[in-house]
């Protein structure tokens, strides 16, 4: 194989992908059979099979038991707005940001104390094994699950305060900035790192995704005078949503 030449199965997958994208193979159309791919492209059964596997791994097609392989619907990605931290009055940042797009957001959550895993402890700047409050959120837009968030706060900071439980007490449901301010902690910075990976089975089950699909992961940490006060993983289905950042120019 010369430099730059693709393996045969990738060339076949690329041509089929192009037909799916340009509409020549519209959603719900049956993908050409392995025998037809072999005949049309002049390749072996192994190459035809590997090409189909590539399209399936990319989420472009899906297998239906006893029926064959079909082109999947390709949803138009919608926008999830992120504007950086800001005091949000009586709204959480999620509710405020989605209101900017006239979206109806809601969520469910649950909190429990746990021992910080090494990676979480490092992000919070505490010793491994330190106690944290973990809160898990499932956010919905007009009933559709769109985002999973797992948040950790060091109990050395919030323990035995009115804001120890993020969704209970006098500031229930308020954002990190407002809650920390209530215990005289001034949040002055937030860092977000964005990555992608295959979604975990339990994540995709909650978000209504297909096994093997990719998710966008935002690793977010709030700081007060250089001290991490909250860190979170924000997980969003990559095939249905894009994350849009609106940041002030200073």
PDB file of C-alpha atoms in Angstrom:
ATOM      1  CA  UNK A   1       0.000   0.000   0.000  1.00  0.00           C
ATOM      2  CA  UNK A   2       1.513   3.358  -1.051  1.00  0.00           C
ATOM      3  CA  UNK A   3       1.760   6.321   1.279  1.00  0.00           C
ATOM      4  CA  UNK A   4      -1.613   8.000   1.767  1.00  0.00           C
ATOM      5  CA  UNK A   5      -3.611   5.118   0.275  1.00  0.00           C
ATOM      6  CA  UNK A   6      -6.529   3.991   2.417  1.00  0.00           C
ATOM      7  CA  UNK A   7      -7.305   0.342   3.181  1.00  0.00           C
ATOM      8  CA  UNK A   8     -10.051  -1.028   0.963  1.00  0.00           C
ATOM      9  CA  UNK A   9     -12.619  -1.272   3.766  1.00  0.00           C
ATOM     10  CA  UNK A  10     -12.183   2.438   4.566  1.00  0.00           C
ATOM     11  CA  UNK A  11     -12.610   3.417   0.915  1.00  0.00           C
ATOM     12  CA  UNK A  12     -15.845   1.406   0.740  1.00  0.00           C
ATOM     13  CA  UNK A  13     -17.063   2.832   4.064  1.00  0.00           C
ATOM     14  CA  UNK A  14     -16.195   6.347   2.864  1.00  0.00           C
ATOM     15  CA  UNK A  15     -18.247   5.973  -0.322  1.00  0.00           C
ATOM     16  CA  UNK A  16     -21.238   4.570   1.582  1.00  0.00           C
ATOM     17  CA  UNK A  17     -20.878   7.360   4.159  1.00  0.00           C
ATOM     18  CA  UNK A  18     -20.973   9.951   1.375  1.00  0.00           C
ATOM     19  CA  UNK A  19     -24.200   8.425   0.033  1.00  0.00           C
ATOM     20  CA  UNK A  20     -25.751   8.569   3.502  1.00  0.00           C
ATOM     21  CA  UNK A  21     -24.709  12.180   4.041  1.00  0.00           C
ATOM     22  CA  UNK A  22     -25.843  13.439   0.620  1.00  0.00           C
ATOM     23  CA  UNK A  23     -29.178  11.619   0.873  1.00  0.00           C
ATOM     24  CA  UNK A  24     -28.574   8.962  -1.763  1.00  0.00           C
ATOM     25  CA  UNK A  25     -29.173   6.491   1.068  1.00  0.00           C
ATOM     26  CA  UNK A  26     -31.835   8.282   3.137  1.00  0.00           C
ATOM     27  CA  UNK A  27     -32.819   7.382   6.719  1.00  0.00           C
ATOM     28  CA  UNK A  28     -34.585   4.023   7.142  1.00  0.00           C
ATOM     29  CA  UNK A  29     -33.152   2.757   3.831  1.00  0.00           C
ATOM     30  CA  UNK A  30     -31.649  -0.693   4.018  1.00  0.00           C
ATOM     31  CA  UNK A  31     -27.882  -0.672   3.598  1.00  0.00           C
ATOM     32  CA  UNK A  32     -26.659  -2.743   0.640  1.00  0.00           C
ATOM     33  CA  UNK A  33     -26.098  -6.326   1.692  1.00  0.00           C
ATOM     34  CA  UNK A  34     -22.650  -7.747   2.185  1.00  0.00           C
ATOM     35  CA  UNK A  35     -22.977  -9.654  -1.087  1.00  0.00           C
ATOM     36  CA  UNK A  36     -24.010  -6.508  -2.969  1.00  0.00           C
ATOM     37  CA  UNK A  37     -21.137  -4.495  -1.510  1.00  0.00           C
ATOM     38  CA  UNK A  38     -18.742  -7.260  -2.523  1.00  0.00           C
ATOM     39  CA  UNK A  39     -20.128  -7.233  -6.066  1.00  0.00           C
ATOM     40  CA  UNK A  40     -20.403  -3.455  -6.580  1.00  0.00           C
ATOM     41  CA  UNK A  41     -16.993  -2.578  -5.161  1.00  0.00           C
ATOM     42  CA  UNK A  42     -15.112  -5.676  -6.234  1.00  0.00           C
ATOM     43  CA  UNK A  43     -13.940  -6.524  -2.726  1.00  0.00           C
ATOM     44  CA  UNK A  44     -13.868  -9.579  -0.506  1.00  0.00           C
ATOM     45  CA  UNK A  45     -16.465 -10.586   2.053  1.00  0.00           C
ATOM     46  CA  UNK A  46     -14.051  -9.542   4.790  1.00  0.00           C
ATOM     47  CA  UNK A  47     -13.668  -6.028   3.347  1.00  0.00           C
ATOM     48  CA  UNK A  48     -17.445  -5.663   2.917  1.00  0.00           C
ATOM     49  CA  UNK A  49     -18.038  -6.772   6.495  1.00  0.00           C
ATOM     50  CA  UNK A  50     -15.410  -4.395   7.893  1.00  0.00           C
ATOM     51  CA  UNK A  51     -16.889  -1.468   5.937  1.00  0.00           C
ATOM     52  CA  UNK A  52     -20.321  -2.141   7.434  1.00  0.00           C
ATOM     53  CA  UNK A  53     -18.752  -2.344  10.897  1.00  0.00           C
ATOM     54  CA  UNK A  54     -17.189   1.096  10.392  1.00  0.00           C
ATOM     55  CA  UNK A  55     -20.546   2.674   9.549  1.00  0.00           C
ATOM     56  CA  UNK A  56     -22.171   0.988  12.515  1.00  0.00           C
ATOM     57  CA  UNK A  57     -19.428   2.188  14.870  1.00  0.00           C
ATOM     58  CA  UNK A  58     -19.920   5.721  13.549  1.00  0.00           C
ATOM     59  CA  UNK A  59     -23.634   5.520  14.372  1.00  0.00           C
ATOM     60  CA  UNK A  60     -24.697   6.006  10.747  1.00  0.00           C
ATOM     61  CA  UNK A  61     -26.455   2.641  10.498  1.00  0.00           C
ATOM     62  CA  UNK A  62     -28.130   0.227  12.880  1.00  0.00           C
ATOM     63  CA  UNK A  63     -28.814  -3.485  12.787  1.00  0.00           C
ATOM     64  CA  UNK A  64     -32.381  -4.743  13.072  1.00  0.00           C
ATOM     65  CA  UNK A  65     -32.761  -8.338  14.199  1.00  0.00           C
ATOM     66  CA  UNK A  66     -33.873 -10.576  11.371  1.00  0.00           C
ATOM     67  CA  UNK A  67     -34.189  -7.674   8.947  1.00  0.00           C
ATOM     68  CA  UNK A  68     -30.783  -6.253   8.080  1.00  0.00           C
ATOM     69  CA  UNK A  69     -28.840  -3.043   8.519  1.00  0.00           C
ATOM     70  CA  UNK A  70     -30.549   0.314   8.005  1.00  0.00           C
ATOM     71  CA  UNK A  71     -29.526   3.962   7.764  1.00  0.00           C
ATOM     72  CA  UNK A  72     -30.276   5.797  10.993  1.00  0.00           C
ATOM     73  CA  UNK A  73     -31.961   9.162  11.352  1.00  0.00           C
ATOM     74  CA  UNK A  74     -29.384  11.942  11.572  1.00  0.00           C
ATOM     75  CA  UNK A  75     -30.718  14.528  14.014  1.00  0.00           C
ATOM     76  CA  UNK A  76     -29.758  18.153  13.487  1.00  0.00           C
ATOM     77  CA  UNK A  77     -27.581  19.060  16.491  1.00  0.00           C
ATOM     78  CA  UNK A  78     -29.164  21.571  18.819  1.00  0.00           C
ATOM     79  CA  UNK A  79     -27.337  24.114  20.916  1.00  0.00           C
ATOM     80  CA  UNK A  80     -26.695  23.981  24.645  1.00  0.00           C
ATOM     81  CA  UNK A  81     -25.578  27.431  25.748  1.00  0.00           C
ATOM     82  CA  UNK A  82     -22.811  27.946  28.275  1.00  0.00           C
ATOM     83  CA  UNK A  83     -21.996  31.498  29.268  1.00  0.00           C
ATOM     84  CA  UNK A  84     -19.408  31.077  32.005  1.00  0.00           C
ATOM     85  CA  UNK A  85     -20.280  31.627  35.655  1.00  0.00           C
ATOM     86  CA  UNK A  86     -22.449  34.520  36.745  1.00  0.00           C
ATOM     87  CA  UNK A  87     -24.859  35.247  39.571  1.00  0.00           C
ATOM     88  CA  UNK A  88     -28.215  34.148  38.257  1.00  0.00           C
ATOM     89  CA  UNK A  89     -30.682  35.649  40.705  1.00  0.00           C
ATOM     90  CA  UNK A  90     -33.325  33.078  41.462  1.00  0.00           C
ATOM     91  CA  UNK A  91     -32.228  30.838  38.599  1.00  0.00           C
ATOM     92  CA  UNK A  92     -29.541  28.211  38.392  1.00  0.00           C
ATOM     93  CA  UNK A  93     -27.025  28.690  35.563  1.00  0.00           C
ATOM     94  CA  UNK A  94     -28.691  25.867  33.608  1.00  0.00           C
ATOM     95  CA  UNK A  95     -32.152  27.399  33.842  1.00  0.00           C
ATOM     96  CA  UNK A  96     -30.827  30.876  33.028  1.00  0.00           C
ATOM     97  CA  UNK A  97     -28.817  29.743  30.015  1.00  0.00           C
ATOM     98  CA  UNK A  98     -31.612  27.683  28.523  1.00  0.00           C
ATOM     99  CA  UNK A  99     -34.069  30.537  29.132  1.00  0.00           C
ATOM    100  CA  UNK A 100     -31.838  32.625  26.882  1.00  0.00           C
ATOM    101  CA  UNK A 101     -32.858  30.250  24.085  1.00  0.00           C
ATOM    102  CA  UNK A 102     -36.483  30.050  25.225  1.00  0.00           C
ATOM    103  CA  UNK A 103     -35.985  26.420  26.189  1.00  0.00           C
ATOM    104  CA  UNK A 104     -37.922  24.829  29.033  1.00  0.00           C
ATOM    105  CA  UNK A 105     -35.380  23.171  31.285  1.00  0.00           C
ATOM    106  CA  UNK A 106     -35.944  20.942  34.292  1.00  0.00           C
ATOM    107  CA  UNK A 107     -33.852  18.447  36.210  1.00  0.00           C
ATOM    108  CA  UNK A 108     -33.802  15.704  38.794  1.00  0.00           C
ATOM    109  CA  UNK A 109     -30.988  15.194  41.262  1.00  0.00           C
ATOM    110  CA  UNK A 110     -29.684  13.232  44.221  1.00  0.00           C
ATOM    111  CA  UNK A 111     -26.827  13.874  46.659  1.00  0.00           C
ATOM    112  CA  UNK A 112     -24.774  11.640  48.920  1.00  0.00           C
ATOM    113  CA  UNK A 113     -21.513  11.782  50.809  1.00  0.00           C
ATOM    114  CA  UNK A 114     -18.609   9.678  49.588  1.00  0.00           C
ATOM    115  CA  UNK A 115     -14.857   9.296  49.716  1.00  0.00           C
ATOM    116  CA  UNK A 116     -13.179  11.219  46.905  1.00  0.00           C
ATOM    117  CA  UNK A 117     -11.572   9.098  44.206  1.00  0.00           C
ATOM    118  CA  UNK A 118      -7.961  10.067  43.424  1.00  0.00           C
ATOM    119  CA  UNK A 119      -8.894  11.949  40.236  1.00  0.00           C
ATOM    120  CA  UNK A 120     -11.625  13.934  42.001  1.00  0.00           C
ATOM    121  CA  UNK A 121      -9.375  14.653  44.972  1.00  0.00           C
ATOM    122  CA  UNK A 122      -6.715  16.009  42.628  1.00  0.00           C
ATOM    123  CA  UNK A 123      -9.198  18.294  40.894  1.00  0.00           C
ATOM    124  CA  UNK A 124     -10.417  19.611  44.253  1.00  0.00           C
ATOM    125  CA  UNK A 125      -6.917  19.969  45.686  1.00  0.00           C
ATOM    126  CA  UNK A 126      -7.674  17.711  48.641  1.00  0.00           C
ATOM    127  CA  UNK A 127      -6.089  14.520  49.924  1.00  0.00           C
ATOM    128  CA  UNK A 128      -7.160  11.301  48.264  1.00  0.00           C
ATOM    129  CA  UNK A 129      -9.857   9.772  50.438  1.00  0.00           C
ATOM    130  CA  UNK A 130     -11.152  13.138  51.616  1.00  0.00           C
ATOM    131  CA  UNK A 131     -14.909  13.383  52.082  1.00  0.00           C
ATOM    132  CA  UNK A 132     -17.010  15.062  49.403  1.00  0.00           C
ATOM    133  CA  UNK A 133     -20.660  15.648  48.615  1.00  0.00           C
ATOM    134  CA  UNK A 134     -21.469  14.098  45.262  1.00  0.00           C
ATOM    135  CA  UNK A 135     -24.581  15.303  43.447  1.00  0.00           C
ATOM    136  CA  UNK A 136     -25.860  13.763  40.249  1.00  0.00           C
ATOM    137  CA  UNK A 137     -28.200  15.646  37.927  1.00  0.00           C
ATOM    138  CA  UNK A 138     -30.181  14.608  34.876  1.00  0.00           C
ATOM    139  CA  UNK A 139     -31.236  17.681  32.916  1.00  0.00           C
ATOM    140  CA  UNK A 140     -34.139  17.672  30.499  1.00  0.00           C
ATOM    141  CA  UNK A 141     -35.371  20.087  27.858  1.00  0.00           C
ATOM    142  CA  UNK A 142     -39.105  19.846  27.249  1.00  0.00           C
ATOM    143  CA  UNK A 143     -38.980  16.320  28.657  1.00  0.00           C
ATOM    144  CA  UNK A 144     -36.033  15.082  26.586  1.00  0.00           C
ATOM    145  CA  UNK A 145     -32.880  14.109  28.535  1.00  0.00           C
ATOM    146  CA  UNK A 146     -30.023  16.267  27.280  1.00  0.00           C
ATOM    147  CA  UNK A 147     -27.277  16.364  29.905  1.00  0.00           C
ATOM    148  CA  UNK A 148     -25.840  14.428  32.844  1.00  0.00           C
ATOM    149  CA  UNK A 149     -23.817  16.259  35.488  1.00  0.00           C
ATOM    150  CA  UNK A 150     -21.894  14.769  38.396  1.00  0.00           C
ATOM    151  CA  UNK A 151     -20.687  17.396  40.847  1.00  0.00           C
ATOM    152  CA  UNK A 152     -18.336  17.084  43.822  1.00  0.00           C
ATOM    153  CA  UNK A 153     -17.830  19.611  46.642  1.00  0.00           C
ATOM    154  CA  UNK A 154     -15.342  19.194  49.526  1.00  0.00           C
ATOM    155  CA  UNK A 155     -17.146  18.680  52.816  1.00  0.00           C
ATOM    156  CA  UNK A 156     -14.232  20.384  54.565  1.00  0.00           C
ATOM    157  CA  UNK A 157     -15.674  23.554  52.989  1.00  0.00           C
ATOM    158  CA  UNK A 158     -19.442  22.995  52.912  1.00  0.00           C
ATOM    159  CA  UNK A 159     -19.978  20.395  55.640  1.00  0.00           C
ATOM    160  CA  UNK A 160     -22.319  21.479  58.437  1.00  0.00           C
ATOM    161  CA  UNK A 161     -23.312  24.633  56.548  1.00  0.00           C
ATOM    162  CA  UNK A 162     -26.718  25.553  55.083  1.00  0.00           C
ATOM    163  CA  UNK A 163     -25.421  24.787  51.591  1.00  0.00           C
ATOM    164  CA  UNK A 164     -24.021  21.312  52.269  1.00  0.00           C
ATOM    165  CA  UNK A 165     -26.792  19.740  50.160  1.00  0.00           C
ATOM    166  CA  UNK A 166     -27.012  21.617  46.822  1.00  0.00           C
ATOM    167  CA  UNK A 167     -30.694  20.814  46.276  1.00  0.00           C
ATOM    168  CA  UNK A 168     -31.910  21.295  49.838  1.00  0.00           C
ATOM    169  CA  UNK A 169     -32.007  24.129  52.351  1.00  0.00           C
ATOM    170  CA  UNK A 170     -32.508  27.883  51.886  1.00  0.00           C
ATOM    171  CA  UNK A 171     -30.509  28.049  48.638  1.00  0.00           C
ATOM    172  CA  UNK A 172     -31.761  24.798  47.099  1.00  0.00           C
ATOM    173  CA  UNK A 173     -31.292  24.740  43.362  1.00  0.00           C
ATOM    174  CA  UNK A 174     -29.170  27.867  43.203  1.00  0.00           C
ATOM    175  CA  UNK A 175     -25.856  27.890  41.353  1.00  0.00           C
ATOM    176  CA  UNK A 176     -22.413  27.336  42.861  1.00  0.00           C
ATOM    177  CA  UNK A 177     -21.618  31.080  42.867  1.00  0.00           C
ATOM    178  CA  UNK A 178     -24.670  32.019  44.948  1.00  0.00           C
ATOM    179  CA  UNK A 179     -24.377  29.069  47.300  1.00  0.00           C
ATOM    180  CA  UNK A 180     -20.710  29.691  48.040  1.00  0.00           C
ATOM    181  CA  UNK A 181     -21.358  33.380  48.580  1.00  0.00           C
ATOM    182  CA  UNK A 182     -23.818  32.421  51.327  1.00  0.00           C
ATOM    183  CA  UNK A 183     -20.915  30.938  53.316  1.00  0.00           C
ATOM    184  CA  UNK A 184     -18.600  33.884  52.527  1.00  0.00           C
ATOM    185  CA  UNK A 185     -16.702  32.114  49.749  1.00  0.00           C
ATOM    186  CA  UNK A 186     -16.314  34.362  46.697  1.00  0.00           C
ATOM    187  CA  UNK A 187     -16.073  32.415  43.444  1.00  0.00           C
ATOM    188  CA  UNK A 188     -13.907  34.386  41.035  1.00  0.00           C
ATOM    189  CA  UNK A 189     -12.962  31.930  38.307  1.00  0.00           C
ATOM    190  CA  UNK A 190     -14.187  28.843  36.477  1.00  0.00           C
ATOM    191  CA  UNK A 191     -12.200  26.556  34.211  1.00  0.00           C
ATOM    192  CA  UNK A 192     -13.809  24.222  31.674  1.00  0.00           C
ATOM    193  CA  UNK A 193     -11.925  21.620  29.639  1.00  0.00           C
ATOM    194  CA  UNK A 194     -13.847  19.974  26.796  1.00  0.00           C
ATOM    195  CA  UNK A 195     -13.220  16.456  25.534  1.00  0.00           C
ATOM    196  CA  UNK A 196     -15.020  13.527  23.923  1.00  0.00           C
ATOM    197  CA  UNK A 197     -15.165   9.784  24.472  1.00  0.00           C
ATOM    198  CA  UNK A 198     -17.506   6.821  23.903  1.00  0.00           C
ATOM    199  CA  UNK A 199     -20.482   7.086  26.218  1.00  0.00           C
ATOM    200  CA  UNK A 200     -20.696   4.674  29.131  1.00  0.00           C
ATOM    201  CA  UNK A 201     -23.622   2.262  28.987  1.00  0.00           C
ATOM    202  CA  UNK A 202     -25.384   3.830  31.968  1.00  0.00           C
ATOM    203  CA  UNK A 203     -24.887   7.344  30.568  1.00  0.00           C
ATOM    204  CA  UNK A 204     -26.382   6.480  27.198  1.00  0.00           C
ATOM    205  CA  UNK A 205     -29.261   4.652  28.853  1.00  0.00           C
ATOM    206  CA  UNK A 206     -30.139   7.779  30.845  1.00  0.00           C
ATOM    207  CA  UNK A 207     -29.647  10.088  27.862  1.00  0.00           C
ATOM    208  CA  UNK A 208     -31.535   7.955  25.356  1.00  0.00           C
ATOM    209  CA  UNK A 209     -28.460   7.291  23.217  1.00  0.00           C
ATOM    210  CA  UNK A 210     -27.245   4.296  21.245  1.00  0.00           C
ATOM    211  CA  UNK A 211     -24.470   2.067  22.662  1.00  0.00           C
ATOM    212  CA  UNK A 212     -21.116   3.087  21.249  1.00  0.00           C
ATOM    213  CA  UNK A 213     -22.102   6.682  20.532  1.00  0.00           C
ATOM    214  CA  UNK A 214     -19.759   9.472  21.546  1.00  0.00           C
ATOM    215  CA  UNK A 215     -20.450  12.009  24.259  1.00  0.00           C
ATOM    216  CA  UNK A 216     -19.021  15.461  24.868  1.00  0.00           C
ATOM    217  CA  UNK A 217     -17.543  15.787  28.348  1.00  0.00           C
ATOM    218  CA  UNK A 218     -16.930  19.150  30.001  1.00  0.00           C
ATOM    219  CA  UNK A 219     -14.646  19.005  33.046  1.00  0.00           C
ATOM    220  CA  UNK A 220     -15.618  22.092  35.055  1.00  0.00           C
ATOM    221  CA  UNK A 221     -14.052  23.488  38.212  1.00  0.00           C
ATOM    222  CA  UNK A 222     -15.037  26.604  40.176  1.00  0.00           C
ATOM    223  CA  UNK A 223     -12.336  28.473  42.115  1.00  0.00           C
ATOM    224  CA  UNK A 224     -12.262  30.997  44.939  1.00  0.00           C
ATOM    225  CA  UNK A 225      -8.903  32.769  45.257  1.00  0.00           C
ATOM    226  CA  UNK A 226      -7.211  29.818  43.588  1.00  0.00           C
ATOM    227  CA  UNK A 227      -8.905  27.194  45.755  1.00  0.00           C
ATOM    228  CA  UNK A 228     -11.164  24.664  43.967  1.00  0.00           C
ATOM    229  CA  UNK A 229     -14.611  24.727  45.590  1.00  0.00           C
ATOM    230  CA  UNK A 230     -16.557  22.508  43.191  1.00  0.00           C
ATOM    231  CA  UNK A 231     -15.720  20.264  40.265  1.00  0.00           C
ATOM    232  CA  UNK A 232     -18.060  18.486  37.892  1.00  0.00           C
ATOM    233  CA  UNK A 233     -18.297  16.280  34.816  1.00  0.00           C
ATOM    234  CA  UNK A 234     -20.900  17.493  32.311  1.00  0.00           C
ATOM    235  CA  UNK A 235     -21.881  14.791  29.787  1.00  0.00           C
ATOM    236  CA  UNK A 236     -23.821  15.627  26.596  1.00  0.00           C
ATOM    237  CA  UNK A 237     -24.755  13.340  23.642  1.00  0.00           C
ATOM    238  CA  UNK A 238     -22.444  14.404  20.795  1.00  0.00           C
ATOM    239  CA  UNK A 239     -24.817  13.344  18.007  1.00  0.00           C
ATOM    240  CA  UNK A 240     -27.720  15.491  19.209  1.00  0.00           C
ATOM    241  CA  UNK A 241     -26.173  18.578  20.756  1.00  0.00           C
ATOM    242  CA  UNK A 242     -23.407  21.126  20.390  1.00  0.00           C
ATOM    243  CA  UNK A 243     -22.075  23.205  23.243  1.00  0.00           C
ATOM    244  CA  UNK A 244     -22.070  26.909  22.446  1.00  0.00           C
ATOM    245  CA  UNK A 245     -19.894  29.234  24.549  1.00  0.00           C
ATOM    246  CA  UNK A 246     -20.768  32.898  25.023  1.00  0.00           C
ATOM    247  CA  UNK A 247     -17.926  34.587  26.861  1.00  0.00           C
ATOM    248  CA  UNK A 248     -17.561  38.280  27.723  1.00  0.00           C
ATOM    249  CA  UNK A 249     -14.778  40.271  26.071  1.00  0.00           C
ATOM    250  CA  UNK A 250     -12.771  42.214  28.627  1.00  0.00           C
TER     251      UNK A 250
END
